[in-house]
Coordinates of C-alpha atoms in Angstrom, one line a residue:
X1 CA 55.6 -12.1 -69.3
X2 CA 56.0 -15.9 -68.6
X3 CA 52.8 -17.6 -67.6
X4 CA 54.5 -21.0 -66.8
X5 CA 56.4 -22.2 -63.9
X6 CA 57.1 -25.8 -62.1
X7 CA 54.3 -25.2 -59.6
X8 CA 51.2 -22.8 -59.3
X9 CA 49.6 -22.8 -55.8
X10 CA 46.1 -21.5 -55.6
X11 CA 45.8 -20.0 -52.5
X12 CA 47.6 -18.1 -50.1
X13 CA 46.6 -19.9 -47.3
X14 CA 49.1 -21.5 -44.8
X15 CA 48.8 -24.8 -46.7
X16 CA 49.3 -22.8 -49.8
X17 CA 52.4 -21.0 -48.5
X18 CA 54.0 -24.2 -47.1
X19 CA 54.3 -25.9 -50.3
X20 CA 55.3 -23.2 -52.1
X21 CA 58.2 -23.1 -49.4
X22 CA 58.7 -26.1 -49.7
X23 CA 58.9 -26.1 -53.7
X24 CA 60.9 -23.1 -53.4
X25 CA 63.7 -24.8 -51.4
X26 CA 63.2 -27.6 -53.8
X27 CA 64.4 -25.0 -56.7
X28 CA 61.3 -25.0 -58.4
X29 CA 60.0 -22.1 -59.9
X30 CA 56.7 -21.3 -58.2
X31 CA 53.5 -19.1 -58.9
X32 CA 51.0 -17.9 -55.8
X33 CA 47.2 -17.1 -56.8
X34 CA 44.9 -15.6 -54.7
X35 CA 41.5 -13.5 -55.1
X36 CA 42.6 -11.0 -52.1
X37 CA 45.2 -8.6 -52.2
X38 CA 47.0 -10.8 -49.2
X39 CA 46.5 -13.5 -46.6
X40 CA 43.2 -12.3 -45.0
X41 CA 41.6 -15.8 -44.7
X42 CA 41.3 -19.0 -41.7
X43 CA 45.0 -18.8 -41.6
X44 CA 45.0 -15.3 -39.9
X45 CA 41.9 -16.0 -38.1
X46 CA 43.2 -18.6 -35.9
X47 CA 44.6 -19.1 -33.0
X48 CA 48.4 -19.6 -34.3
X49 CA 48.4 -22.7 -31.9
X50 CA 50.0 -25.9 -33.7
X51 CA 49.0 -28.9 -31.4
X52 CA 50.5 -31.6 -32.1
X53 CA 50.5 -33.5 -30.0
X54 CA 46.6 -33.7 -29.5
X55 CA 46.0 -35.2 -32.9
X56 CA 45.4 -39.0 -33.6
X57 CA 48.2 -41.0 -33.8
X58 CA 47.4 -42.1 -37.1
X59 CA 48.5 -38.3 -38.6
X60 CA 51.2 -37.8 -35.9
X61 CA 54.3 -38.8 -38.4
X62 CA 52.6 -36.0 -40.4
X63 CA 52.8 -33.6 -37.4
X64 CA 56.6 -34.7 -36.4
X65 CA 57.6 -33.4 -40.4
X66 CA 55.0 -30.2 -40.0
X67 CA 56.7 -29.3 -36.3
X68 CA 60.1 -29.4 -37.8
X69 CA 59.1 -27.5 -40.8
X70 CA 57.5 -24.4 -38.5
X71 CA 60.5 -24.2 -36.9
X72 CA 63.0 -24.3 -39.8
X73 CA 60.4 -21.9 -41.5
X74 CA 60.8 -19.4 -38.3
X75 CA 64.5 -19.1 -38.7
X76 CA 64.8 -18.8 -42.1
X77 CA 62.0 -16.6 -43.0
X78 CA 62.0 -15.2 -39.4
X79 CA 58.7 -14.8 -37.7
X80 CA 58.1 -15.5 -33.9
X81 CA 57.9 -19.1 -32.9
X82 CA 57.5 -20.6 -29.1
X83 CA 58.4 -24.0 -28.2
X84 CA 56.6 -23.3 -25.0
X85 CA 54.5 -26.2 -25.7
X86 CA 50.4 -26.5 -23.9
X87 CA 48.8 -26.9 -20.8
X88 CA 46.2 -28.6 -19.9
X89 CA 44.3 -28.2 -16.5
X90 CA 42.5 -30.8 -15.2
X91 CA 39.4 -29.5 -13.1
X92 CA 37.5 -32.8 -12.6
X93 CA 38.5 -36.5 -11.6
X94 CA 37.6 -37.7 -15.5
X95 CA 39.2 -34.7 -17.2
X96 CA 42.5 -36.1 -15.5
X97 CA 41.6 -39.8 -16.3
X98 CA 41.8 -38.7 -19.6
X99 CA 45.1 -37.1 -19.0
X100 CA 46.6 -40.2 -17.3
X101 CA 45.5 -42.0 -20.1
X102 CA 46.9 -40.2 -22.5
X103 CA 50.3 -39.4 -20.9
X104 CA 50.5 -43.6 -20.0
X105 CA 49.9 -44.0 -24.0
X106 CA 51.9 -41.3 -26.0
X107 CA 55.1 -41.4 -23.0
X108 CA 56.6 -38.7 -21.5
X109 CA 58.4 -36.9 -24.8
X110 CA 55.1 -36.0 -25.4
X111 CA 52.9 -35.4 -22.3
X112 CA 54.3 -35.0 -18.7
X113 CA 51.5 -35.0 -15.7
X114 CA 51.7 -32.0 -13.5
X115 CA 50.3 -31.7 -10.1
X116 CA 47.6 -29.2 -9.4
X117 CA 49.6 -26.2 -7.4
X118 CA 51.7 -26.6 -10.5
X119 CA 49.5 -26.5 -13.6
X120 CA 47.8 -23.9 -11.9
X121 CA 50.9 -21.6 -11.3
X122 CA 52.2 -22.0 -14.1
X123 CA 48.9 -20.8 -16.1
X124 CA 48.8 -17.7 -14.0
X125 CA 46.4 -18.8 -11.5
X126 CA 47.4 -19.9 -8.1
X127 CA 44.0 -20.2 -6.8
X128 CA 42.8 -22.5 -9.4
X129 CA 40.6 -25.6 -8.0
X130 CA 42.4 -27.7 -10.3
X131 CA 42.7 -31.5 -9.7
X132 CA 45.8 -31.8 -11.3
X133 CA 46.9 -31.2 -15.3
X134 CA 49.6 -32.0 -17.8
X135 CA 52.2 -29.8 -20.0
X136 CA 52.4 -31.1 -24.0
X137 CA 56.1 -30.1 -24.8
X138 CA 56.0 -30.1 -28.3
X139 CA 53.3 -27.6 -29.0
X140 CA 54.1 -24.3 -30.6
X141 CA 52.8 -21.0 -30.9
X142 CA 53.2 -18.7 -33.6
X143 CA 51.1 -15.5 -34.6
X144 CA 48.4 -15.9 -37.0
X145 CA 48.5 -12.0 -37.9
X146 CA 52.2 -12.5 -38.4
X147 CA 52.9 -16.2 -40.3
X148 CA 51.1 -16.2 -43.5
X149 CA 52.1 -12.4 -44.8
X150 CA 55.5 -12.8 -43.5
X151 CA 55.9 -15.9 -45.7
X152 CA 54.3 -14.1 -48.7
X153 CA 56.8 -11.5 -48.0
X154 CA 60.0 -13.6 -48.0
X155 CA 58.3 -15.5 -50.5
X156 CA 58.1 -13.0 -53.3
X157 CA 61.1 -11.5 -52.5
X158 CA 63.1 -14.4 -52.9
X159 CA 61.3 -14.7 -56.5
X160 CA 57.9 -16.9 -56.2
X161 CA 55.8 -14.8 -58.3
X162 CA 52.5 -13.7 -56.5
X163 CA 49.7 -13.1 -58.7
X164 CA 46.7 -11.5 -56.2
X165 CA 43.0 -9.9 -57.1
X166 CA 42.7 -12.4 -59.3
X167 CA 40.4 -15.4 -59.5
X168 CA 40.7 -18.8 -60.8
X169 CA 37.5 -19.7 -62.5
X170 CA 39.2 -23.1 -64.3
X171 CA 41.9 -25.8 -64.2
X172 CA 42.7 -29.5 -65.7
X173 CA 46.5 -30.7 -67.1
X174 CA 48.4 -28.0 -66.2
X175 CA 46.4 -25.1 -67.6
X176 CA 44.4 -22.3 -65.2
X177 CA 41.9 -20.0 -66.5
X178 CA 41.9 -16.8 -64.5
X179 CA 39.9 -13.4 -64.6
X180 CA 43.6 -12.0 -65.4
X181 CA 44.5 -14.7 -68.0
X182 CA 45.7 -17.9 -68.6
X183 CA 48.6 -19.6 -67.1
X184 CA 50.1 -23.0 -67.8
X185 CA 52.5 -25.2 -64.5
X186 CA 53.6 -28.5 -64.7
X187 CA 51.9 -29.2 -61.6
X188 CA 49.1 -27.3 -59.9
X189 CA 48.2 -27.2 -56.2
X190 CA 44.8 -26.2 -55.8
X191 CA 44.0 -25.1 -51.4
X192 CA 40.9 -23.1 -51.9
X193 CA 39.6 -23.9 -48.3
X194 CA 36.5 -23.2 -47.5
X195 CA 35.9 -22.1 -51.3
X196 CA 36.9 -25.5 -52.5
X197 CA 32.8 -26.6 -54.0
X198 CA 33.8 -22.9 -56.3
X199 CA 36.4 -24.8 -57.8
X200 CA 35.8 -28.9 -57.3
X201 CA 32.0 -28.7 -56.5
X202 CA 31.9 -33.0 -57.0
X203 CA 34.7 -33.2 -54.8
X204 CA 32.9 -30.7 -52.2
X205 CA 29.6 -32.2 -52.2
X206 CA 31.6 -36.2 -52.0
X207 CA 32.7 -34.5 -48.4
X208 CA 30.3 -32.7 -47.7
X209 CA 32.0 -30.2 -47.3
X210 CA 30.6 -27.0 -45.1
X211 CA 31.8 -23.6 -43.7
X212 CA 32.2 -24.2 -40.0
X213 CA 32.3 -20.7 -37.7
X214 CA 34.2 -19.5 -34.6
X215 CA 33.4 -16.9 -32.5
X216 CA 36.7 -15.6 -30.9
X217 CA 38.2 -12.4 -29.2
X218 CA 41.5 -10.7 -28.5
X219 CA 41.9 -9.4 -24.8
X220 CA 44.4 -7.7 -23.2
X221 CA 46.7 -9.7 -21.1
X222 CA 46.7 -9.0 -16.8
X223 CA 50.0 -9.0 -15.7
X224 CA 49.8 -12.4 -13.9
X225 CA 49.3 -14.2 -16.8
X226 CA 52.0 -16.0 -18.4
X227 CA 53.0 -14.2 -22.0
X228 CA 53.9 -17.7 -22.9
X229 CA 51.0 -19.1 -22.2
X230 CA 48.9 -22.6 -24.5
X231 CA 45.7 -23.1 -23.0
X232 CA 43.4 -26.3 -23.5
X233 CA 41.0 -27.1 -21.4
X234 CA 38.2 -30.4 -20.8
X235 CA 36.2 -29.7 -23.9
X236 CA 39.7 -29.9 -25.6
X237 CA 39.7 -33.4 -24.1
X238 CA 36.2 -34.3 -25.8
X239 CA 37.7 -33.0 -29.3
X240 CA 40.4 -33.7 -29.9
X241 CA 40.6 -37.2 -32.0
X242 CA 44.3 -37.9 -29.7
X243 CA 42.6 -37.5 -26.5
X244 CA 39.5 -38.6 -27.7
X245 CA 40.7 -42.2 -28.4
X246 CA 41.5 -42.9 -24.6
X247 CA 39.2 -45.3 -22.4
X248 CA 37.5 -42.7 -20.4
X249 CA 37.1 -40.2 -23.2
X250 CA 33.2 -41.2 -23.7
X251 CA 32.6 -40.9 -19.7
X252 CA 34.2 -37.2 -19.8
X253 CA 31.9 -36.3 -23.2
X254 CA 28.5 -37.2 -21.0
X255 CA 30.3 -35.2 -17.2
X256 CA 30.1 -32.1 -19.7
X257 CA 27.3 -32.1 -20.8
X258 CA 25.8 -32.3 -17.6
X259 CA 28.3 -29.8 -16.1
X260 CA 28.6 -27.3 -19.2
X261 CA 25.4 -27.6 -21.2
X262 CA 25.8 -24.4 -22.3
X263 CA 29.8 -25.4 -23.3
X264 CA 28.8 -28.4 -25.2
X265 CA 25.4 -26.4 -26.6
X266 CA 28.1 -24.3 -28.8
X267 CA 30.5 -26.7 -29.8
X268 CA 32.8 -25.4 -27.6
X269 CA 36.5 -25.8 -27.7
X270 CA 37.3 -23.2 -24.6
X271 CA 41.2 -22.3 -25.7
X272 CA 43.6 -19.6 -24.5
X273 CA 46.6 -18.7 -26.5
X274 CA 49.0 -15.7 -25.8
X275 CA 50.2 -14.1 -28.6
X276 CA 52.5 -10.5 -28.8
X277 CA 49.0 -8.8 -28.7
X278 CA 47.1 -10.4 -26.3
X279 CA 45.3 -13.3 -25.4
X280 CA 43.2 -15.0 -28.3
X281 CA 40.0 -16.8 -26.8
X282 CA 37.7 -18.9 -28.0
X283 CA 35.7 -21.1 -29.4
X284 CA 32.6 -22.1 -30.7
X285 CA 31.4 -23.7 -33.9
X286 CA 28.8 -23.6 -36.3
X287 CA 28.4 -24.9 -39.2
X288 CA 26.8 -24.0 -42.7
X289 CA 26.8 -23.8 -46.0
X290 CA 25.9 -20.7 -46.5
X291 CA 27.2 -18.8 -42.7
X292 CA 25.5 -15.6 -41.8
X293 CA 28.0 -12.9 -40.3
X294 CA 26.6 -12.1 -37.3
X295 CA 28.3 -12.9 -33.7
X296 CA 26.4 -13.9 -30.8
X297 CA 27.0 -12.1 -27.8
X298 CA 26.0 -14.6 -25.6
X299 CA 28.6 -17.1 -26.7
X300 CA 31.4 -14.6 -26.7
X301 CA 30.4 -13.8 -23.4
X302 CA 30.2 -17.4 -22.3
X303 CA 33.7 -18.0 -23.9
X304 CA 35.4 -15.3 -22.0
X305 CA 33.6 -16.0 -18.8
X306 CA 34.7 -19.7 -18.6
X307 CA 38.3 -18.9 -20.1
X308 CA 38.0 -15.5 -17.5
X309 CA 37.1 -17.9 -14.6
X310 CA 40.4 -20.7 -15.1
X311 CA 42.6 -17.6 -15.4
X312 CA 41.4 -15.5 -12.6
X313 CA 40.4 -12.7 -14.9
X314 CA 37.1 -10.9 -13.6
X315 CA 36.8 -8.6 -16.2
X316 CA 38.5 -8.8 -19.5
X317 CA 39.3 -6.3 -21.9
X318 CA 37.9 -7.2 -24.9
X319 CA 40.5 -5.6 -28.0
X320 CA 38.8 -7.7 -30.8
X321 CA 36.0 -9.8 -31.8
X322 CA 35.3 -11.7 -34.9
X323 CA 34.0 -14.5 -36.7
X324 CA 36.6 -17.0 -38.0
X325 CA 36.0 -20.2 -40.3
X326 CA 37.7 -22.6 -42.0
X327 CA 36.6 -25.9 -44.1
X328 CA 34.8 -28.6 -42.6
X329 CA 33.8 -32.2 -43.1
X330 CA 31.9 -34.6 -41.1
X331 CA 33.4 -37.5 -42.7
X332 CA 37.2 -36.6 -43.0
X333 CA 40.1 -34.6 -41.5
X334 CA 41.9 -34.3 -45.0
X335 CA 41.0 -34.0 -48.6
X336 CA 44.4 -34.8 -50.6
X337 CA 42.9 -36.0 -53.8
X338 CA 44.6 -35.6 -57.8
X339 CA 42.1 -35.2 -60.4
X340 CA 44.5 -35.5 -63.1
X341 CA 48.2 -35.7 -63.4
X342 CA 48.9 -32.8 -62.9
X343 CA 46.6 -31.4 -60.2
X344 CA 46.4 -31.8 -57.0
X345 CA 43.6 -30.7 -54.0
X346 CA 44.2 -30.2 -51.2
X347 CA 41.9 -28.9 -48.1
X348 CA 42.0 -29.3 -44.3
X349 CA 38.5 -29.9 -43.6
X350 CA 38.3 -30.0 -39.7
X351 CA 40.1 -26.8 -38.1
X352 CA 44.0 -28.1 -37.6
X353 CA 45.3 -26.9 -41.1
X354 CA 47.5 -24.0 -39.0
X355 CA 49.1 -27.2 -37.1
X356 CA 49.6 -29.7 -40.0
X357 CA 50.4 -27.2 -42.8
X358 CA 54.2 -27.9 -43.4
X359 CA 53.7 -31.4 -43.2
X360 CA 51.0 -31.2 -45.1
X361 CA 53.1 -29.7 -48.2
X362 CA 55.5 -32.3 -48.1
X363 CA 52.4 -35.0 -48.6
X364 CA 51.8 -32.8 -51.8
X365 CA 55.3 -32.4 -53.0
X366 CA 55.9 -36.3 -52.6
X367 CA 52.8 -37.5 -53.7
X368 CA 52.1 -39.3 -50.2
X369 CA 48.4 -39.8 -48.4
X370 CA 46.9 -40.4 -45.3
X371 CA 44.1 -43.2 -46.0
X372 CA 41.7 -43.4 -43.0
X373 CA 42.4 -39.7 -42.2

């Protein structure tokens, strides 16, 4: 057997997968290593929404390269994408402030101001005391159950060797130590995500890097909700770094907490996304280092009541529940470092790897960074 190839990516992660697409296209031969047995990690977790457009306009060439390569990726490989793009519903004078804002800064390619009869229709809810909204165009939507094993998939049978149940317990120059062996790359892409202080514990602890959690469900979807439907809401506003760099954005952060304690008591980002199976709902965050397993039912129920109460659902059917997480840092949005010559890191350390991931590979591949990201 031969342990040496172009490129080894550890990690079958989205950000994993990407740039082994991306290498594969290049004509590289390319290795996979993962501890599971498949992609069972934050990038089937998620809500499969890639919002672009909501990012800070420093990363945004980054999310223009990662939007085209979802959507070359869907064709070729052949998973579900929707260019349905997001809406936004704007229930009090400041959330649309924000909106205005935002639309007057970024232009209409990218956000176009709706009036409140028709954000409201087209989100399923007539009734909706919505003061007005917008629609974000270039969003997409892809399944998170679907993306990452359907990549594997076309992956390995176009040839990228996929080593899983196996661990990497070492790596420097080109060589990675693994509880199945050794194997040697000219480079190595290392996107352990929220494992990344198992591998690079200096580089974990320079971050600070932490486990942040989501509590999030799968409902069934009523009838009179749009199967096409990208949900952000207000607290999407307040989180966003995009939105978040308008005028009013600080104004909106203190109407919330005085009209959603309970909302901002969570770290809630209140998001609605229809997928093939449902709706996916959530959601909170917590953070850790250490994250106990345990959902509380008192934030799932709060997260479905609020989400419930824009759609005109009284009583959703809950399918699923669980506890997603991901890689976070206070202090960045990106780790993209090189130890050596032949290494690269690479982590997404605040919950929008799912968006950036394509664009993301093409950073590794090239060499490129984002300073200040």
């Amino acid at each position: 057997m031969d342990n040496s190839s172009d490129l080894l990516v550890i990690g079958s992660g989205i950000i994993g997968l990407a740039t082994a697409y991306r290498a594969h296209q290049q004509g590289q031969t390319v290795r996979v290593i993962d501890s599971n047995d498949r992609p069972v990690g934050a990038s089937i977790q998620n809500f499969g929404h890639a919002c672009f457009t909501g990012q800070d306009d420093l990363i945004q060439p980054v999310a223009e390269r990662a939007r085209s390569g979802w959507l070359e990726a869907a064709r070729e490989v052949g998973f579900w994408a929707a260019e349905s793009g997001t809406h936004l519903p704007a229930m009090t004078e400041l959330e649309h402030q924000v909106l205005r804002e935002f639309a007057e800064h970024r232009g209409p390619e990218q956000v176009r101001l709706l009036a409140r009869d028709d954000v409201a229709g087209r989100i399923g809810h007539p009734g909706l005391p919505a003061i007005g909204g917008a629609h974000l165009p270039l969003d997409l939507r892809v399944n998170p159950r679907e993306v990452a094993p359907a990549v594997a998939r076309w992956l390995s049978a176009r040839g990228v060797d996929f080593v899983w149940e196996t661990r990497v317990t070492a790596l420097a120059d080109g060589s990675v130590q693994t509880s199945r062996g050794d194997y040697t790359a000219r480079q190595v892409v290392a996107c352990p995500g929220d494992q990344l202080g198992q591998l690079f514990p200096e580089v974990a602890a320079r971050h600070g890097v932490r486990v942040c959690t989501l509590v999030m469900s799968l409902i069934e979807r009523p009838a009179a909700v749009p199967a096409d439907l990208a949900l952000l809401t207000g607290t999407s506003l307040a989180r966003y770094d995009g939105f978040g760099a308008m005028p009013s954005s600080g104004a909106l952060r203190r109407e919330l907490v005085e009209r959603e304690p309970d909302l901002v008591g969570c770290i809630a980002n209140l998001m609605v996304t229809g997928i093939p199976d449902g709706l996916l709902i959530g959601d909170s965050h917590a953070y850790a280092h250490s994250p106990e397993p345990f959902i509380d039912e008192d934030v799932a129920r709060l997260l479905l009541d609020r989400a419930g109460a824009i759609l005109g659902i009284e009583t959703p059917v809950v399918r699923q529940r669980w506890l997603g997480r991901y890689a976070d840092s206070a202090s960045t949005n990106l780790i993209l470092e090189r130890p050596d010559d032949r290494t690269t890191v690479a982590v997404v350390t605040s919950g929008i790897g799912m968006t950036l991931s394509f664009g993301i590979a093409d950073l590794i591949l090239s060499g490129e960074s984002v300073p200040g990201f």
